[in-house]
Amino acid sequence: MTHDVVFGQLPDGRDVRLLTIGSAPGTEVEVLALGATVHRLLVTGGDGVRRNVVLGHPDLEERLASGDYIGGTIGRYANRIAAGRFPLGGREVEVGTHDRGHSLHGGPDGFDLRLWDVVEHTADSVTLALTSPDGDQGFPGTVEVTVRYSVVGDTVRVEMGATTDATTVVNLTNHAYLNLEGEGAGTIDGHEMLVDADDYTPVDASGIPLGAHEAVAGTPFDLREQRVLGPAIRAEHPQVVDAKGIDHNYVVRGSGLRRAGRLVSPRTATAVEVWTDQPGLQVYTGNFLDGRRRGTGGGRYRQGDGIALEPQLFPDSPNRPEWPSATLEPGEAYAAVLEWRFDPQG
C-alpha cells in the first residue's frame, strides 16, 4: 500500500507531495517532490529504538528559505565550480554564482528547489523526473533527469540518471544529513567514521581545489580506520580551521559500486555504509548550520548536528581535465548509484 499526501503548497499554488516507501519495522523513507528530497528516513537501531536519522525541515516555508540543501537532490553540478566558469566544446560557459564568488550545487536555483514530477510510486519505490531547460542557471542543453528511490531490506538505493540534447556537464548527488542518534539529537561528534580513501582534495578558503589530491596520512582527514569524528572536526589543521570542520572531497578507492564509507553511532548501536559508483565522496560535517533553521522535530539545527556524505565527481572537475570528466554528450546517459546500507547491530 502506497502512502501519498500533500505536504503543502508552493507560493504559486502547486501542491508538493510527500511519498512514503518501505514499512515498519523495516526501513522507511519519506520523499518530498520538492527537490526530490529525503524528508525523513526511519530505521530501527541496534538498541531497539526506531528513529528518523536524517535532518529535515518542518514545512515548505522553512525549506524554501534554507540554504543548507537538506536532503535534496543536487544538480546540475554538485559541489563547486570556480568563479562559475569553465571551458566546454571550445567556448567558455558562465553559470550562476552564489557561494563566495563560485557556483555551488547547481547555482542559486538548483534542482533541490524545483518541484519534480512523480513518475511512479509503489510500496517500495518512487521515481521522480525533472526537465532542466537549455540555459538553466547558465548550463547549456536541455537535460532530462530522473531519480529513483527504493527500499530493499535495510538498504535504501538511490539511482540518478540524465540525458541531454547538447554538450553539457552533469554531476548529481543527494545531500541528506545523517545523525544516527536521531534527528534533533545534537552533534555527530560522538559518531565514528571510516572513509575508504587514501587521498583527499585540499581546498582554498573558498572551497576550490588547490591542485592535486594529497595523502590523508598524518592529517585529521585520515579516516582509513574507524575513528571518533569530534577530534578530527576540531583539529588545529589549516584545512579544518578554514572550513570550520570537514568539507572535503575524498578519493574513493577502486571503481564500480563499492563501499565509500561507514558511519557508526556507538550510543544507538546503529551503523550505515555508503556505497557508490562515483569517484569521490564529499564529507561535510554541517559546519555552517547556524541555528536559524528549524528541523522536523521542532528544534533548530546548529553546527555539527548532521553529516552529509555526498558521492559525486570531484569539485571543479569541469576545470580539471586530468580528473574524471563531468561532460555529457547527446546520445549518452549519465548514471550514478548511491546506497545507504543500514546495520542495526552497529
GROMACS .gro file of C-alpha atoms in nm:
model
  346
    1MET     CA    1   0.000   0.000   0.000
    2THR     CA    2   0.145   0.338  -0.101
    3HIS     CA    3   0.123   0.648   0.115
    4ASP     CA    4   0.093   0.976  -0.076
    5VAL     CA    5  -0.019   1.301   0.086
    6VAL     CA    6   0.002   1.673   0.013
    7PHE     CA    7   0.280   1.821   0.229
    8GLY     CA    8   0.198   2.181   0.140
    9GLN     CA    9   0.155   2.432  -0.140
   10LEU     CA   10   0.417   2.645  -0.311
   11PRO     CA   11   0.357   3.021  -0.336
   12ASP     CA   12   0.226   2.968  -0.692
   13GLY     CA   13  -0.035   2.722  -0.565
   14ARG     CA   14   0.123   2.396  -0.683
   15ASP     CA   15   0.089   2.103  -0.444
   16VAL     CA   16   0.402   1.935  -0.306
   17ARG     CA   17   0.352   1.564  -0.250
   18LEU     CA   18   0.508   1.360   0.030
   19LEU     CA   19   0.555   0.996  -0.071
   20THR     CA   20   0.645   0.713   0.165
   21ILE     CA   21   0.824   0.391   0.067
   22GLY     CA   22   0.914   0.094   0.283
   23SER     CA   23   0.735  -0.004   0.603
   24ALA     CA   24   0.790  -0.055   0.974
   25PRO     CA   25   0.963  -0.225   1.145
   26GLY     CA   26   1.196  -0.208   0.845
   27THR     CA   27   1.341   0.097   0.677
   28GLU     CA   28   1.100   0.371   0.567
   29VAL     CA   29   1.176   0.677   0.356
   30GLU     CA   30   0.959   0.986   0.314
   31VAL     CA   31   1.036   1.167  -0.013
   32LEU     CA   32   0.924   1.520  -0.098
   33ALA     CA   33   0.854   1.603  -0.463
   34LEU     CA   34   1.011   1.943  -0.393
   35GLY     CA   35   1.378   1.883  -0.461
   36ALA     CA   36   1.328   1.504  -0.486
   37THR     CA   37   1.419   1.534  -0.118
   38VAL     CA   38   1.472   1.272   0.151
   39HIS     CA   39   1.247   1.426   0.418
   40ARG     CA   40   1.261   1.155   0.685
   41LEU     CA   41   1.437   0.819   0.700
   42LEU     CA   42   1.325   0.585   0.973
   43VAL     CA   43   1.529   0.286   1.093
   44THR     CA   44   1.517   0.065   1.399
   45GLY     CA   45   1.851   0.092   1.578
   46GLY     CA   46   2.053  -0.181   1.739
   47ASP     CA   47   1.915  -0.059   2.071
   48GLY     CA   48   1.562  -0.141   1.950
   49VAL     CA   49   1.454   0.223   1.922
   50ARG     CA   50   1.303   0.347   1.597
   51ARG     CA   51   1.439   0.685   1.484
   52ASN     CA   52   1.436   0.931   1.199
   53VAL     CA   53   1.809   0.950   1.117
   54VAL     CA   54   1.815   1.243   0.868
   55LEU     CA   55   1.770   1.616   0.914
   56GLY     CA   56   1.471   1.785   0.751
   57HIS     CA   57   1.251   2.094   0.758
   58PRO     CA   58   0.902   2.102   0.911
   59ASP     CA   59   0.728   2.291   0.629
   60LEU     CA   60   0.776   2.434   0.281
   61GLU     CA   61   0.836   2.787   0.403
   62GLU     CA   62   1.135   2.675   0.606
   63ARG     CA   63   1.267   2.457   0.323
   64LEU     CA   64   1.244   2.734   0.063
   65ALA     CA   65   1.419   2.980   0.296
   66SER     CA   66   1.701   2.739   0.385
   67GLY     CA   67   2.033   2.742   0.205
   68ASP     CA   68   2.153   2.414   0.356
   69TYR     CA   69   2.034   2.173   0.080
   70ILE     CA   70   1.899   1.941   0.349
   71GLY     CA   71   1.805   1.606   0.194
   72GLY     CA   72   1.779   1.746  -0.158
   73THR     CA   73   1.882   1.607  -0.495
   74ILE     CA   74   2.168   1.827  -0.612
   75GLY     CA   75   2.225   1.934  -0.974
   76ARG     CA   76   2.315   2.019  -1.236
   77TYR     CA   77   2.659   2.020  -1.082
   78ALA     CA   78   2.712   1.908  -0.724
   79ASN     CA   79   2.990   2.089  -0.535
   80ARG     CA   80   3.175   2.395  -0.662
   81ILE     CA   81   3.280   2.533  -0.999
   82ALA     CA   82   3.546   2.803  -0.961
   83ALA     CA   83   3.413   3.152  -1.045
   84GLY     CA   84   3.120   2.982  -1.219
   85ARG     CA   85   3.323   2.945  -1.538
   86PHE     CA   86   3.462   2.650  -1.734
   87PRO     CA   87   3.560   2.556  -2.090
   88LEU     CA   88   3.323   2.332  -2.286
   89GLY     CA   89   3.330   2.244  -2.653
   90GLY     CA   90   3.569   2.522  -2.743
   91ARG     CA   91   3.389   2.803  -2.561
   92GLU     CA   92   3.368   2.934  -2.207
   93VAL     CA   93   3.048   2.868  -2.017
   94GLU     CA   94   2.941   3.100  -1.737
   95VAL     CA   95   2.692   2.978  -1.477
   96GLY     CA   96   2.525   3.131  -1.172
   97THR     CA   97   2.739   3.205  -0.867
   98HIS     CA   98   2.624   3.247  -0.507
   99ASP     CA   99   2.890   3.098  -0.280
  100ARG     CA  100   3.191   3.324  -0.228
  101GLY     CA  101   3.201   3.400  -0.599
  102HIS     CA  102   3.163   3.038  -0.709
  103SER     CA  103   2.887   2.813  -0.838
  104LEU     CA  104   2.772   2.568  -0.571
  105HIS     CA  105   2.533   2.275  -0.609
  106GLY     CA  106   2.388   2.386  -0.942
  107GLY     CA  107   2.356   2.759  -0.882
  108PRO     CA  108   2.123   2.993  -0.691
  109ASP     CA  109   1.816   2.795  -0.805
  110GLY     CA  110   1.935   2.435  -0.812
  111PHE     CA  111   1.744   2.111  -0.852
  112ASP     CA  112   1.684   2.092  -0.476
  113LEU     CA  113   1.444   2.389  -0.508
  114ARG     CA  114   1.246   2.252  -0.805
  115LEU     CA  115   0.914   2.070  -0.800
  116TRP     CA  116   0.977   1.729  -0.957
  117ASP     CA  117   0.713   1.519  -1.132
  118VAL     CA  118   0.618   1.189  -0.969
  119VAL     CA  119   0.651   0.926  -1.242
  120GLU     CA  120   0.583   0.611  -1.042
  121HIS     CA  121   0.512   0.527  -0.679
  122THR     CA  122   0.490   0.175  -0.538
  123ALA     CA  123   0.511   0.039  -0.185
  124ASP     CA  124   0.889   0.014  -0.207
  125SER     CA  125   0.999   0.268  -0.469
  126VAL     CA  126   0.933   0.613  -0.606
  127THR     CA  127   1.062   0.765  -0.930
  128LEU     CA  128   1.072   1.141  -0.991
  129ALA     CA  129   1.162   1.337  -1.304
  130LEU     CA  130   1.267   1.692  -1.386
  131THR     CA  131   1.330   1.882  -1.710
  132SER     CA  132   1.611   2.137  -1.684
  133PRO     CA  133   1.581   2.367  -1.988
  134ASP     CA  134   1.866   2.491  -2.205
  135GLY     CA  135   2.036   2.780  -2.025
  136ASP     CA  136   1.909   2.678  -1.681
  137GLN     CA  137   2.140   2.861  -1.434
  138GLY     CA  138   2.365   2.918  -1.738
  139PHE     CA  139   2.421   2.549  -1.818
  140PRO     CA  140   2.379   2.453  -2.185
  141GLY     CA  141   2.142   2.188  -2.318
  142THR     CA  142   1.800   2.064  -2.214
  143VAL     CA  143   1.862   1.793  -1.957
  144GLU     CA  144   1.608   1.527  -1.859
  145VAL     CA  145   1.677   1.399  -1.507
  146THR     CA  146   1.534   1.107  -1.310
  147VAL     CA  147   1.582   0.992  -0.951
  148ARG     CA  148   1.456   0.658  -0.822
  149TYR     CA  149   1.447   0.577  -0.452
  150SER     CA  150   1.391   0.216  -0.349
  151VAL     CA  151   1.396   0.021  -0.024
  152VAL     CA  152   1.515  -0.339  -0.014
  153GLY     CA  153   1.551  -0.477   0.338
  154ASP     CA  154   1.783  -0.247   0.532
  155THR     CA  155   1.915  -0.078   0.216
  156VAL     CA  156   1.797   0.247   0.057
  157ARG     CA  157   1.907   0.270  -0.307
  158VAL     CA  158   1.919   0.600  -0.497
  159GLU     CA  159   1.957   0.580  -0.875
  160MET     CA  160   2.016   0.908  -1.062
  161GLY     CA  161   2.010   0.943  -1.439
  162ALA     CA  162   2.025   1.218  -1.701
  163THR     CA  163   2.031   1.275  -2.077
  164THR     CA  164   2.094   1.593  -2.276
  165ASP     CA  165   2.030   1.734  -2.622
  166ALA     CA  166   2.353   1.939  -2.625
  167THR     CA  167   2.701   1.906  -2.476
  168THR     CA  168   2.686   1.996  -2.107
  169VAL     CA  169   2.814   1.893  -1.763
  170VAL     CA  170   2.623   1.683  -1.511
  171ASN     CA  171   2.715   1.577  -1.157
  172LEU     CA  172   2.428   1.467  -0.934
  173THR     CA  173   2.419   1.367  -0.568
  174ASN     CA  174   2.195   1.353  -0.264
  175HIS     CA  175   2.255   1.593   0.025
  176ALA     CA  176   2.099   1.406   0.318
  177TYR     CA  177   2.246   1.493   0.657
  178LEU     CA  178   2.271   1.184   0.874
  179ASN     CA  179   2.256   1.161   1.251
  180LEU     CA  180   2.230   0.801   1.373
  181GLU     CA  181   2.134   0.919   1.719
  182GLY     CA  182   1.820   1.072   1.569
  183GLU     CA  183   1.715   1.399   1.411
  184GLY     CA  184   1.747   1.674   1.672
  185ALA     CA  185   1.972   1.465   1.900
  186GLY     CA  186   2.261   1.712   1.887
  187THR     CA  187   2.601   1.691   1.726
  188ILE     CA  188   2.760   1.399   1.544
  189ASP     CA  189   3.083   1.448   1.745
  190GLY     CA  190   3.046   1.108   1.912
  191HIS     CA  191   2.986   0.923   1.586
  192GLU     CA  192   3.267   0.715   1.443
  193MET     CA  193   3.360   0.739   1.075
  194LEU     CA  194   3.559   0.536   0.827
  195VAL     CA  195   3.627   0.653   0.471
  196ASP     CA  196   3.768   0.414   0.210
  197ALA     CA  197   4.016   0.667   0.072
  198ASP     CA  198   4.392   0.720   0.087
  199ASP     CA  199   4.376   1.072  -0.059
  200TYR     CA  200   4.167   1.385  -0.019
  201THR     CA  201   4.143   1.717  -0.203
  202PRO     CA  202   4.285   2.022  -0.022
  203VAL     CA  203   4.095   2.343  -0.098
  204ASP     CA  204   4.143   2.715  -0.061
  205ALA     CA  205   3.946   2.923   0.190
  206SER     CA  206   3.651   2.940  -0.052
  207GLY     CA  207   3.634   2.564  -0.111
  208ILE     CA  208   3.807   2.544  -0.450
  209PRO     CA  209   4.072   2.270  -0.500
  210LEU     CA  210   4.426   2.398  -0.464
  211GLY     CA  211   4.567   2.146  -0.709
  212ALA     CA  212   4.641   1.775  -0.684
  213HIS     CA  213   4.492   1.536  -0.430
  214GLU     CA  214   4.709   1.468  -0.125
  215ALA     CA  215   4.755   1.173   0.109
  216VAL     CA  216   4.538   1.163   0.421
  217ALA     CA  217   4.822   1.005   0.617
  218GLY     CA  218   4.938   1.226   0.900
  219THR     CA  219   4.635   1.459   0.878
  220PRO     CA  220   4.298   1.483   1.057
  221PHE     CA  221   4.146   1.359   0.729
  222ASP     CA  222   4.289   1.012   0.787
  223LEU     CA  223   3.973   0.806   0.836
  224ARG     CA  224   4.110   0.484   0.688
  225GLU     CA  225   4.037   0.325   1.023
  226GLN     CA  226   3.715   0.397   1.210
  227ARG     CA  227   3.763   0.688   1.450
  228VAL     CA  228   3.560   0.936   1.652
  229LEU     CA  229   3.468   1.243   1.447
  230GLY     CA  230   3.482   1.512   1.717
  231PRO     CA  231   3.862   1.547   1.743
  232ALA     CA  232   3.902   1.549   1.363
  233ILE     CA  233   3.639   1.821   1.319
  234ARG     CA  234   3.819   2.043   1.572
  235ALA     CA  235   4.177   1.971   1.474
  236GLU     CA  236   4.430   2.255   1.453
  237HIS     CA  237   4.494   2.191   1.086
  238PRO     CA  238   4.465   2.484   0.841
  239GLN     CA  239   4.230   2.290   0.612
  240VAL     CA  240   3.999   2.211   0.905
  241VAL     CA  241   4.019   2.561   1.053
  242ASP     CA  242   3.934   2.731   0.721
  243ALA     CA  243   3.637   2.500   0.659
  244LYS     CA  244   3.519   2.512   1.024
  245GLY     CA  245   3.530   2.132   1.018
  246ILE     CA  246   3.549   1.883   0.736
  247ASP     CA  247   3.405   1.989   0.399
  248HIS     CA  248   3.633   1.798   0.163
  249ASN     CA  249   3.635   1.552  -0.121
  250TYR     CA  250   3.781   1.206  -0.060
  251VAL     CA  251   3.918   0.999  -0.350
  252VAL     CA  252   3.737   0.669  -0.301
  253ARG     CA  253   3.946   0.358  -0.364
  254GLY     CA  254   3.852   0.134  -0.656
  255SER     CA  255   3.576   0.168  -0.913
  256GLY     CA  256   3.224   0.043  -0.974
  257LEU     CA  257   2.973   0.005  -0.693
  258ARG     CA  258   3.179  -0.026  -0.375
  259ARG     CA  259   3.181   0.098  -0.017
  260ALA     CA  260   3.293   0.458   0.025
  261GLY     CA  261   3.244   0.496   0.399
  262ARG     CA  262   3.090   0.371   0.721
  263LEU     CA  263   2.926   0.585   0.990
  264VAL     CA  264   2.857   0.442   1.336
  265SER     CA  265   2.677   0.559   1.647
  266PRO     CA  266   2.807   0.355   1.940
  267ARG     CA  267   2.533   0.508   2.158
  268THR     CA  268   2.247   0.367   1.949
  269ALA     CA  269   2.432   0.059   1.816
  270THR     CA  270   2.348   0.168   1.463
  271ALA     CA  271   2.567   0.191   1.154
  272VAL     CA  272   2.528   0.283   0.789
  273GLU     CA  273   2.758   0.208   0.498
  274VAL     CA  274   2.760   0.441   0.199
  275TRP     CA  275   2.808   0.260  -0.132
  276THR     CA  276   2.862   0.439  -0.462
  277ASP     CA  277   2.994   0.406  -0.815
  278GLN     CA  278   3.127   0.763  -0.814
  279PRO     CA  279   3.499   0.854  -0.779
  280GLY     CA  280   3.459   1.095  -0.487
  281LEU     CA  281   3.284   1.129  -0.152
  282GLN     CA  282   3.234   1.480  -0.018
  283VAL     CA  283   3.228   1.466   0.361
  284TYR     CA  284   3.059   1.771   0.513
  285THR     CA  285   3.016   1.794   0.889
  286GLY     CA  286   2.739   2.056   0.893
  287ASN     CA  287   2.986   2.336   0.957
  288PHE     CA  288   2.754   2.620   0.855
  289LEU     CA  289   2.436   2.512   1.029
  290ASP     CA  290   2.385   2.818   1.248
  291GLY     CA  291   2.061   2.784   1.441
  292ARG     CA  292   1.848   2.987   1.200
  293ARG     CA  293   1.657   2.695   1.051
  294ARG     CA  294   1.409   2.465   1.224
  295GLY     CA  295   1.407   2.087   1.197
  296THR     CA  296   1.128   1.833   1.163
  297GLY     CA  297   1.143   1.769   1.536
  298GLY     CA  298   1.090   2.136   1.623
  299GLY     CA  299   1.444   2.229   1.726
  300ARG     CA  300   1.697   2.443   1.543
  301TYR     CA  301   1.994   2.300   1.360
  302ARG     CA  302   2.337   2.407   1.478
  303GLN     CA  303   2.691   2.335   1.371
  304GLY     CA  304   2.763   1.964   1.353
  305ASP     CA  305   2.405   1.843   1.403
  306GLY     CA  306   2.436   1.617   1.098
  307ILE     CA  307   2.690   1.487   0.848
  308ALA     CA  308   2.641   1.484   0.471
  309LEU     CA  309   2.818   1.206   0.281
  310GLU     CA  310   2.781   1.304  -0.084
  311PRO     CA  311   2.910   1.067  -0.356
  312GLN     CA  312   2.998   1.265  -0.668
  313LEU     CA  313   3.260   1.370  -0.919
  314PHE     CA  314   3.543   1.579  -0.781
  315PRO     CA  315   3.485   1.953  -0.715
  316ASP     CA  316   3.561   2.188  -1.005
  317SER     CA  317   3.610   1.893  -1.242
  318PRO     CA  318   3.499   2.096  -1.549
  319ASN     CA  319   3.819   2.300  -1.498
  320ARG     CA  320   4.036   1.995  -1.424
  321PRO     CA  321   4.086   1.787  -1.741
  322GLU     CA  322   4.310   1.544  -1.550
  323TRP     CA  323   4.015   1.433  -1.333
  324PRO     CA  324   3.712   1.216  -1.426
  325SER     CA  325   3.502   1.413  -1.672
  326ALA     CA  326   3.163   1.566  -1.598
  327THR     CA  327   3.087   1.620  -1.968
  328LEU     CA  328   2.766   1.464  -2.101
  329GLU     CA  329   2.704   1.444  -2.474
  330PRO     CA  330   2.380   1.389  -2.667
  331GLY     CA  331   2.319   1.017  -2.706
  332GLU     CA  332   2.498   0.938  -2.378
  333ALA     CA  333   2.330   0.855  -2.048
  334TYR     CA  334   2.460   0.983  -1.714
  335ALA     CA  335   2.403   0.737  -1.430
  336ALA     CA  336   2.502   0.735  -1.063
  337VAL     CA  337   2.412   0.499  -0.781
  338LEU     CA  338   2.411   0.567  -0.407
  339GLU     CA  339   2.317   0.315  -0.140
  340TRP     CA  340   2.270   0.355   0.233
  341ARG     CA  341   2.312   0.009   0.385
  342PHE     CA  342   2.195   0.019   0.746
  343ASP     CA  343   2.325  -0.220   1.009
  344PRO     CA  344   2.107  -0.219   1.322
  345GLN     CA  345   2.379  -0.400   1.515
  346GLY     CA  346   2.624  -0.112   1.474
   0.00000   0.00000   0.00000
